């Protein structure tokens, strides 16, 4: 069977129906992926959690997306130094712990909140002063998340285009590995220079803090590691979150009563954020590779076999929520797979929560009359990307 | 109620400290989880169970 992938023009918010069947069993089946590799597909909540939660049995070395992105070709060459998404075990944890205090420490998040809220408010003010229809994805969602992540790392506005170019190449399935390297070069070169500058003159940004923190450890991060990590954070940090803002709004507007409910009670932005991430979770799934002969749900899996975990399907598992296919902005937050799971769970998840919550709360308060300017059927959806959502979203308000 | 941690595998994701701030904090240097109270009162049970479910690295355990 072919790997079932999202078809938003048929079902804008739901995984292909075959997943509901697969979750009843057999939960592990053999599939052919678009990039030409064969893999085991795991589609239920417990199975996905088991695979992602056990980095000793399932490695992330081939990259998380080689099943849908040819640029991430499984097994073509060694991962780049510091590409922590492709590093396992203690080595990965060593890198990750240099990151974590800057982006996921509860106190640091409290410090960052005013910055995120200011950027959001400015973007709304700019929007309200613009002619309608307004292009929400490119002019609002992307502008906010780019500004946040760039401010976090200390990249000035005149260099923001480097992130956009790199992310476009990285998340586009048609990019060939050679082209990918060329497309990422300018960002990498810029970051290299930035690291040298910050080593000489530290500031209060993530990069400076990481350099300082790791300098005190027994194995300080190299320039190459810092470049790869910050590059990954910059690229992943704006495109995924921006798409979730845009896609999330479409989902809120098109599920009866949900936007109205949020506007009546903007405090629900917190649960609405968590629910959007659960409900719309990466429909293309994530890739792992077995490092030993093992089993999932009794299905033998041989060392070297690829495993695709279906996050969105897992989140709809009746074992997690009896009404998992219902989108409910007031759903009590609980565990889900929307940010992945295990040691490689999204490193930017707290920043993403901060941004999504700030945007939903501010829009519900300031622009409750915001609505799409075109019918749902006319939206064009991203096809050749792991990051899903509308390509663009024209909106109006009164 | 008794809580235990396997700090070596903590990735510093911060979900525990955000979910059950009376029981968990994070080290200011590496964001690794810090157990504030290894025998928290029963009133914290729901929050601790939430934190266990939301910890991506499965490093928090409930011993009783
Ligand atoms: S949620 Fe888990 S991984 Fe994250 S800081 Fe707490 S214990 Fe560590």
Coordinates of C-alpha atoms and ligand atoms in Angstrom, one line a residue:
Chain A
X1 CA 0.0 0.0 0.0
X2 CA 1.1 3.6 -0.6
X3 CA 1.7 5.8 2.4
X4 CA -1.6 7.7 2.9
X5 CA -0.8 11.4 3.0
X6 CA -3.1 14.5 3.7
X7 CA -5.5 15.6 0.9
X8 CA -6.6 19.0 2.2
X9 CA -8.8 19.9 -0.8
X10 CA -10.9 16.8 0.0
X11 CA -10.6 16.8 3.8
X12 CA -9.1 20.2 4.9
X13 CA -8.5 19.2 8.5
X14 CA -8.6 15.4 8.8
X15 CA -6.2 12.5 8.0
X16 CA -7.2 10.1 5.2
X17 CA -10.1 7.9 6.5
X18 CA -8.0 4.8 6.0
X19 CA -6.2 5.7 9.2
X20 CA -9.3 5.1 11.3
X21 CA -9.4 1.6 9.8
X22 CA -5.7 1.0 10.4
X23 CA -6.0 2.0 14.1
X24 CA -8.4 -0.9 14.6
X25 CA -5.7 -3.3 13.4
X26 CA -3.3 -4.3 12.1
X27 CA -1.9 -1.0 13.5
X28 CA 1.5 -1.7 11.8
X29 CA 1.5 -2.2 8.0
X30 CA 4.1 -2.1 5.2
X31 CA 3.9 1.0 3.0
X32 CA 5.7 2.5 0.0
X33 CA 6.7 6.2 0.6
X34 CA 6.7 8.9 -2.0
X35 CA 10.5 9.2 -1.9
X36 CA 10.9 5.5 -2.8
X37 CA 11.7 3.9 0.5
X38 CA 9.5 1.2 2.1
X39 CA 8.6 1.5 5.7
X40 CA 6.4 0.2 8.5
X41 CA 3.5 2.6 9.2
X42 CA 2.4 2.9 12.8
X43 CA -1.0 4.7 13.1
X44 CA -2.3 4.4 16.7
X45 CA -1.5 6.6 19.7
X46 CA 0.2 3.9 21.9
X47 CA 2.3 2.6 19.0
X48 CA 3.5 6.1 17.9
X49 CA 4.4 6.9 21.5
X50 CA 6.3 3.6 21.9
X51 CA 8.4 4.2 18.7
X52 CA 9.1 7.9 19.4
X53 CA 9.7 7.3 23.1
X54 CA 12.3 4.7 22.7
X55 CA 15.4 6.2 21.1
X56 CA 17.4 3.1 22.0
X57 CA 15.4 0.9 19.6
X58 CA 14.5 3.6 17.0
X59 CA 17.1 5.9 15.7
X60 CA 16.5 9.3 14.1
X61 CA 19.7 9.2 12.1
X62 CA 18.1 9.1 8.6
X63 CA 16.3 12.4 9.4
X64 CA 12.7 12.9 10.3
X65 CA 11.3 13.4 6.9
X66 CA 13.1 11.2 4.4
X67 CA 9.9 9.4 3.7
X68 CA 8.3 12.5 2.1
X69 CA 11.2 14.9 1.4
X70 CA 13.8 13.7 -1.1
X71 CA 16.2 16.5 0.1
X72 CA 16.4 14.5 3.4
X73 CA 17.5 11.4 1.5
X74 CA 17.7 8.6 4.0
X75 CA 21.3 7.3 4.3
X76 CA 22.9 9.7 1.8
X77 CA 26.0 10.7 3.7
X78 CA 26.8 11.5 7.2
X79 CA 24.6 14.0 9.1
X80 CA 26.2 17.4 9.4
X81 CA 28.1 18.1 12.6
X82 CA 25.6 19.4 15.1
X83 CA 22.5 18.5 13.2
X84 CA 20.9 17.4 16.3
X85 CA 17.7 16.1 14.7
X86 CA 19.9 13.3 13.4
X87 CA 21.8 12.5 16.6
X88 CA 20.7 9.9 19.2
X89 CA 21.2 9.2 22.9
X90 CA 23.6 11.1 25.2
X91 CA 25.2 13.0 22.2
X92 CA 21.8 14.5 21.3
X93 CA 21.0 15.3 24.9
X94 CA 24.4 17.1 25.3
X95 CA 23.5 19.4 22.3
X96 CA 19.9 19.8 23.3
X97 CA 20.7 20.9 26.9
X98 CA 22.6 23.9 25.5
X99 CA 19.4 24.9 23.7
X100 CA 16.8 24.2 26.3
X101 CA 17.4 27.0 28.8
X102 CA 17.0 29.6 26.1
X103 CA 13.8 28.3 24.6
X104 CA 12.0 26.1 27.1
X105 CA 12.8 27.2 30.6
X106 CA 9.6 28.3 32.3
X107 CA 11.3 31.5 33.6
X108 CA 12.9 32.4 30.3
X109 CA 9.5 32.0 28.7
X110 CA 8.0 34.4 31.1
X111 CA 10.7 36.9 30.1
X112 CA 10.0 36.4 26.4
X113 CA 6.2 36.8 26.6
X114 CA 6.2 40.6 26.5
X115 CA 8.3 40.5 23.4
X116 CA 6.0 38.1 21.6
X117 CA 2.9 40.1 22.6
X118 CA 4.4 43.3 21.4
X119 CA 5.3 41.8 18.0
X120 CA 1.8 40.4 17.7
X121 CA 0.1 43.7 18.6
X122 CA 2.3 45.6 16.2
X123 CA 1.3 43.1 13.4
X124 CA -2.4 43.5 14.2
X125 CA -2.1 47.3 14.1
X126 CA -0.3 47.1 10.8
X127 CA -3.0 44.8 9.4
X128 CA -5.9 47.0 10.5
X129 CA -4.2 50.0 8.7
X130 CA -3.9 48.0 5.4
X131 CA -6.3 47.7 2.5
X132 CA -8.6 44.6 2.3
X133 CA -8.5 41.8 1.3
X134 CA -5.3 41.3 3.3
X135 CA -2.9 38.4 2.7
X136 CA -2.8 36.9 6.2
X137 CA -0.2 34.2 5.8
X138 CA 2.6 36.1 4.1
X139 CA 1.9 39.5 5.7
X140 CA 0.8 38.5 9.2
X141 CA 1.6 34.9 10.3
X142 CA 5.0 34.7 8.7
X143 CA 5.9 38.3 9.7
X144 CA 5.2 37.6 13.4
X145 CA 7.0 34.3 13.6
X146 CA 10.0 35.5 11.7
X147 CA 10.3 38.6 13.9
X148 CA 10.1 36.5 17.1
X149 CA 12.6 33.9 16.1
X150 CA 15.0 36.5 14.6
X151 CA 14.8 38.6 17.7
X152 CA 15.4 35.6 19.8
X153 CA 18.6 34.7 18.0
X154 CA 19.6 38.3 17.2
X155 CA 19.2 38.4 13.4
X156 CA 18.4 41.9 12.2
X157 CA 15.4 42.6 9.9
X158 CA 17.5 43.1 6.7
X159 CA 18.7 39.5 7.0
X160 CA 15.2 37.9 7.4
X161 CA 15.1 36.9 3.8
X162 CA 17.9 34.4 4.4
X163 CA 15.6 32.4 6.6
X164 CA 12.8 32.5 4.1
X165 CA 15.0 31.3 1.2
X166 CA 16.5 28.5 3.3
X167 CA 13.1 27.3 4.6
X168 CA 11.6 27.3 1.2
X169 CA 14.3 25.0 -0.1
X170 CA 14.3 22.8 3.0
X171 CA 10.6 22.1 3.2
X172 CA 10.0 21.7 -0.5
X173 CA 9.9 18.1 -1.6
X174 CA 11.2 18.8 -5.1
X175 CA 14.5 20.2 -3.8
X176 CA 17.4 17.9 -4.7
X177 CA 20.1 17.3 -2.0
X178 CA 22.7 19.3 -4.1
X179 CA 20.3 22.2 -4.5
X180 CA 19.6 22.1 -0.8
X181 CA 23.2 22.7 0.1
X182 CA 23.4 25.6 -2.3
X183 CA 20.2 27.1 -0.9
X184 CA 21.3 26.8 2.7
X185 CA 24.7 28.3 2.1
X186 CA 23.9 32.0 2.5
X187 CA 22.2 31.4 5.8
X188 CA 25.0 29.2 7.1
X189 CA 27.6 31.7 6.0
X190 CA 25.8 34.5 7.7
X191 CA 25.4 32.5 10.9
X192 CA 29.1 31.7 10.9
X193 CA 29.9 35.4 10.9
X194 CA 27.3 36.1 13.5
X195 CA 28.8 33.5 15.8
X196 CA 32.3 35.1 15.4
X197 CA 30.7 38.5 16.2
X198 CA 28.9 37.2 19.3
X199 CA 32.0 35.4 20.6
X200 CA 33.8 38.7 20.5
X201 CA 30.9 40.8 21.7
X202 CA 28.2 38.8 23.5
X203 CA 24.6 40.2 23.7
X204 CA 21.5 39.0 25.4
X205 CA 20.3 36.8 22.5
X206 CA 20.0 33.0 22.4
X207 CA 23.2 32.6 20.4
X208 CA 25.3 34.6 22.9
X209 CA 23.8 32.7 25.8
X210 CA 24.4 29.3 24.2
X211 CA 28.1 30.3 23.5
X212 CA 28.5 31.4 27.1
X213 CA 26.8 28.4 28.6
X214 CA 28.6 25.8 26.6
X215 CA 32.0 27.5 27.1
X216 CA 31.7 26.5 30.7
X217 CA 31.0 22.8 29.9
X218 CA 33.6 20.1 29.4
X219 CA 32.9 19.9 25.7
X220 CA 32.0 23.4 24.4
X221 CA 30.0 23.6 21.2
X222 CA 32.0 24.1 18.0
X223 CA 31.2 26.8 15.5
X224 CA 29.8 24.1 13.2
X225 CA 27.5 22.8 15.8
X226 CA 26.3 26.3 16.8
X227 CA 25.7 27.1 13.1
X228 CA 23.7 24.0 12.5
X229 CA 21.6 24.2 15.6
X230 CA 20.8 27.9 15.3
X231 CA 20.1 27.4 11.6
X232 CA 17.7 24.6 12.3
X233 CA 16.0 26.7 15.0
X234 CA 15.7 29.7 12.7
X235 CA 14.2 27.7 9.8
X236 CA 11.9 25.5 11.8
X237 CA 10.9 28.2 14.1
X238 CA 9.1 30.5 11.8
X239 CA 7.6 28.4 9.0
X240 CA 6.0 25.7 11.1
X241 CA 4.5 28.1 13.6
X242 CA 3.4 30.6 10.9
X243 CA 1.6 27.8 9.0
X244 CA -0.1 26.7 12.2
X245 CA -1.4 30.2 12.8
X246 CA -2.8 30.4 9.3
X247 CA -4.1 26.8 9.1
X248 CA -5.4 27.1 12.7
X249 CA -7.5 30.2 11.9
X250 CA -9.0 28.4 8.9
X251 CA -9.9 25.5 11.1
X252 CA -11.4 27.8 13.8
X253 CA -13.5 29.7 11.2
X254 CA -14.7 26.5 9.5
X255 CA -15.7 24.6 12.5
X256 CA -19.2 25.8 13.6
X257 CA -19.2 27.9 16.8
X258 CA -15.5 27.7 17.5
X259 CA -14.3 31.1 16.5
X260 CA -17.3 32.7 18.2
X261 CA -16.6 30.8 21.3
X262 CA -13.0 32.0 21.4
X263 CA -14.0 35.6 20.8
X264 CA -16.5 35.4 23.6
X265 CA -13.8 34.1 25.9
X266 CA -10.3 35.0 24.7
X267 CA -8.8 33.3 27.7
X268 CA -9.5 30.0 25.8
X269 CA -6.5 30.8 23.6
X270 CA -4.5 28.5 25.8
X271 CA -6.6 25.4 25.3
X272 CA -7.4 26.4 21.7
X273 CA -3.7 26.4 20.9
X274 CA -3.1 22.9 22.4
X275 CA -6.2 21.6 20.6
X276 CA -5.1 23.0 17.2
X277 CA -1.7 21.4 17.6
X278 CA -3.3 18.1 18.5
X279 CA -6.0 18.2 15.8
X280 CA -3.8 19.4 12.9
X281 CA -0.6 17.7 13.9
X282 CA 1.9 16.9 11.1
X283 CA -0.1 14.8 8.8
X284 CA 2.9 13.6 6.9
X285 CA 4.2 11.8 10.0
X286 CA 7.8 11.3 11.1
X287 CA 10.5 8.8 10.2
X288 CA 12.6 6.5 12.4
X289 CA 14.9 3.6 11.7
X290 CA 15.1 0.4 13.8
X291 CA 18.5 -0.2 15.2
X292 CA 17.8 -3.8 16.4
X293 CA 15.4 -6.5 15.5
X294 CA 12.3 -5.6 17.5
X295 CA 8.5 -5.6 17.5
X296 CA 5.6 -3.1 17.6
X297 CA 2.2 -4.4 18.4
X298 CA 3.6 -7.9 17.7
X299 CA 4.7 -7.0 14.2
X300 CA 8.4 -8.0 13.8
X301 CA 10.6 -5.2 12.6
X302 CA 14.1 -5.9 11.5
X303 CA 17.2 -3.8 12.3
X304 CA 17.6 -1.2 9.5
X305 CA 13.9 -1.1 8.7
X306 CA 12.2 2.3 8.4
X307 CA 9.2 3.2 10.5
X308 CA 6.8 6.0 9.8
X309 CA 4.7 7.2 12.7
X310 CA 1.4 8.9 11.8
X311 CA 1.1 11.8 14.3
X312 CA -2.3 13.1 13.3
X313 CA -3.8 9.7 13.2
X314 CA -2.4 8.9 16.6
X315 CA -4.0 12.1 18.0
X316 CA -7.4 11.0 16.7
X317 CA -7.1 7.6 18.4
X318 CA -10.3 6.9 20.3
X319 CA -8.0 5.4 23.0
X320 CA -6.7 9.0 23.6
X321 CA -10.1 10.9 23.3
X322 CA -13.4 9.2 22.6
X323 CA -14.3 12.1 20.4
X324 CA -10.9 12.7 18.9
X325 CA -12.3 13.8 15.5
X326 CA -14.1 16.7 17.2
X327 CA -12.3 20.0 17.3
X328 CA -13.0 21.7 20.6
X329 CA -11.3 24.9 21.6
X330 CA -12.1 24.3 25.2
X331 CA -10.8 20.7 25.4
X332 CA -8.9 20.0 28.6
X333 CA -5.2 20.0 27.6
X334 CA -3.5 16.6 27.9
X335 CA -0.8 14.6 26.2
X336 CA -0.8 14.4 22.4
X337 CA 1.7 13.9 19.6
X338 CA 1.4 17.2 17.9
X339 CA 4.9 18.3 18.9
X340 CA 6.2 14.8 18.5
X341 CA 7.2 12.8 21.5
X342 CA 10.4 11.4 23.0
X343 CA 13.9 12.9 23.2
X344 CA 13.4 14.6 19.8
X345 CA 10.0 16.2 20.7
X346 CA 9.9 19.7 19.2
X347 CA 12.6 21.8 20.8
X348 CA 10.7 25.0 20.1
X349 CA 7.3 23.8 21.4
X350 CA 7.1 26.3 24.3
X351 CA 7.9 29.2 22.0
X352 CA 5.3 28.0 19.5
X353 CA 2.7 27.8 22.3
X354 CA 3.7 31.3 23.4
X355 CA 3.2 32.7 19.8
X356 CA 0.0 30.8 19.0
X357 CA -1.6 31.7 22.3
X358 CA -0.6 35.4 21.9
X359 CA -1.9 35.6 18.4
X360 CA -5.2 33.8 19.1
X361 CA -5.9 35.9 22.2
X362 CA -5.1 39.2 20.5
X363 CA -7.1 38.5 17.4
X364 CA -10.1 37.3 19.4
X365 CA -10.0 40.5 21.4
X366 CA -9.1 43.1 18.8
X367 CA -10.5 41.7 15.5
X368 CA -13.4 39.4 16.2
X369 CA -14.9 40.3 12.8
X370 CA -11.9 38.8 11.0
X371 CA -12.9 36.3 8.4
X372 CA -11.7 34.6 5.2
X373 CA -12.2 36.6 2.0
X374 CA -12.6 33.5 -0.1
X375 CA -14.6 30.3 0.4
X376 CA -12.7 27.3 1.9
X377 CA -13.0 25.4 -1.5
X378 CA -10.9 28.1 -3.2
X379 CA -7.9 27.8 -0.9
X380 CA -4.7 26.4 -2.4
X381 CA -2.9 24.0 -0.1
X382 CA 0.8 23.4 0.3
X383 CA 1.5 20.1 -1.5
X384 CA 5.2 19.7 -1.7
X385 CA 6.0 20.3 1.9
X386 CA 6.1 18.6 5.3
X387 CA 4.6 21.8 6.8
X388 CA 0.9 21.8 5.8
X389 CA -1.6 24.6 5.5
X390 CA -2.9 27.1 3.0
X391 CA -0.4 28.6 0.6
X392 CA -2.1 32.0 1.2
X393 CA -5.1 33.2 3.1
X394 CA -6.9 36.4 2.0
X395 CA -9.0 37.9 4.9
X396 CA -11.3 40.8 5.6
X397 CA -12.7 42.5 8.7
X398 CA -15.2 45.2 9.4
Chain B
X1 CA 2.4 10.2 46.8
X2 CA 6.1 9.6 45.9
X3 CA 7.7 11.0 42.7
X4 CA 11.0 9.9 41.2
X5 CA 13.1 11.3 38.3
X6 CA 15.6 10.0 35.8
X7 CA 17.4 13.2 35.2
X8 CA 20.0 11.8 32.8
X9 CA 17.4 11.5 30.0
X10 CA 15.6 14.8 30.6
X11 CA 15.7 17.0 27.5
X12 CA 14.6 20.1 29.4
X13 CA 11.4 20.6 27.5
X14 CA 9.8 22.3 30.5
X15 CA 6.4 20.7 30.3
X16 CA 6.6 19.4 33.8
X17 CA 7.4 22.8 35.3
X18 CA 4.6 24.5 33.4
X19 CA 2.1 21.7 34.3
X20 CA 2.9 21.1 37.9
X21 CA 5.0 24.2 39.1
X22 CA 4.5 23.2 42.8
X23 CA 6.3 19.9 42.2
X24 CA 8.8 20.6 39.4
X25 CA 11.2 23.4 38.5
X26 CA 14.1 23.5 36.0
X27 CA 17.7 24.1 36.6
X28 CA 18.5 27.6 35.4
X29 CA 21.7 26.5 33.6
X30 CA 20.6 23.5 31.5
X31 CA 16.8 23.5 32.0
X32 CA 16.9 20.0 33.4
X33 CA 14.1 19.1 35.7
X34 CA 14.4 19.7 39.5
X35 CA 12.1 17.9 41.9
X36 CA 10.9 20.5 44.4
X37 CA 8.9 18.0 46.5
X38 CA 9.5 14.2 46.3
X39 CA 6.4 13.5 48.4
X40 CA 3.9 16.0 47.2
X41 CA 0.4 16.3 48.8
X42 CA -2.5 14.3 47.3
X43 CA -3.9 17.6 46.0
X44 CA -1.0 17.6 43.4
X45 CA -1.8 14.1 42.1
X46 CA -3.8 15.3 39.0
X47 CA -1.1 17.8 38.1
X48 CA 1.7 15.3 38.5
X49 CA -0.1 12.7 36.3
X50 CA -0.6 15.4 33.7
X51 CA 3.1 16.2 33.9
X52 CA 4.0 12.5 33.4
X53 CA 1.7 12.3 30.3
X54 CA 3.2 15.5 28.9
X55 CA 6.9 14.7 29.6
X56 CA 8.2 13.8 26.1
X57 CA 11.2 12.0 27.5
X58 CA 9.3 9.9 30.1
X59 CA 11.7 10.7 32.9
X60 CA 9.1 11.2 35.7
X61 CA 7.8 8.2 37.6
X62 CA 5.1 7.9 40.2
X63 CA 6.2 5.5 42.9
X64 CA 3.1 5.4 44.9
Ligands
LIG1 S1 8.9 17.6 30.9 FE1 10.3 15.8 31.1 S2 11.9 16.3 29.7 FE2 10.8 18.2 30.0 S3 11.9 19.2 31.7 FE3 10.3 18.0 32.6 S4 11.2 16.1 33.1 FE4 12.6 17.1 31.6

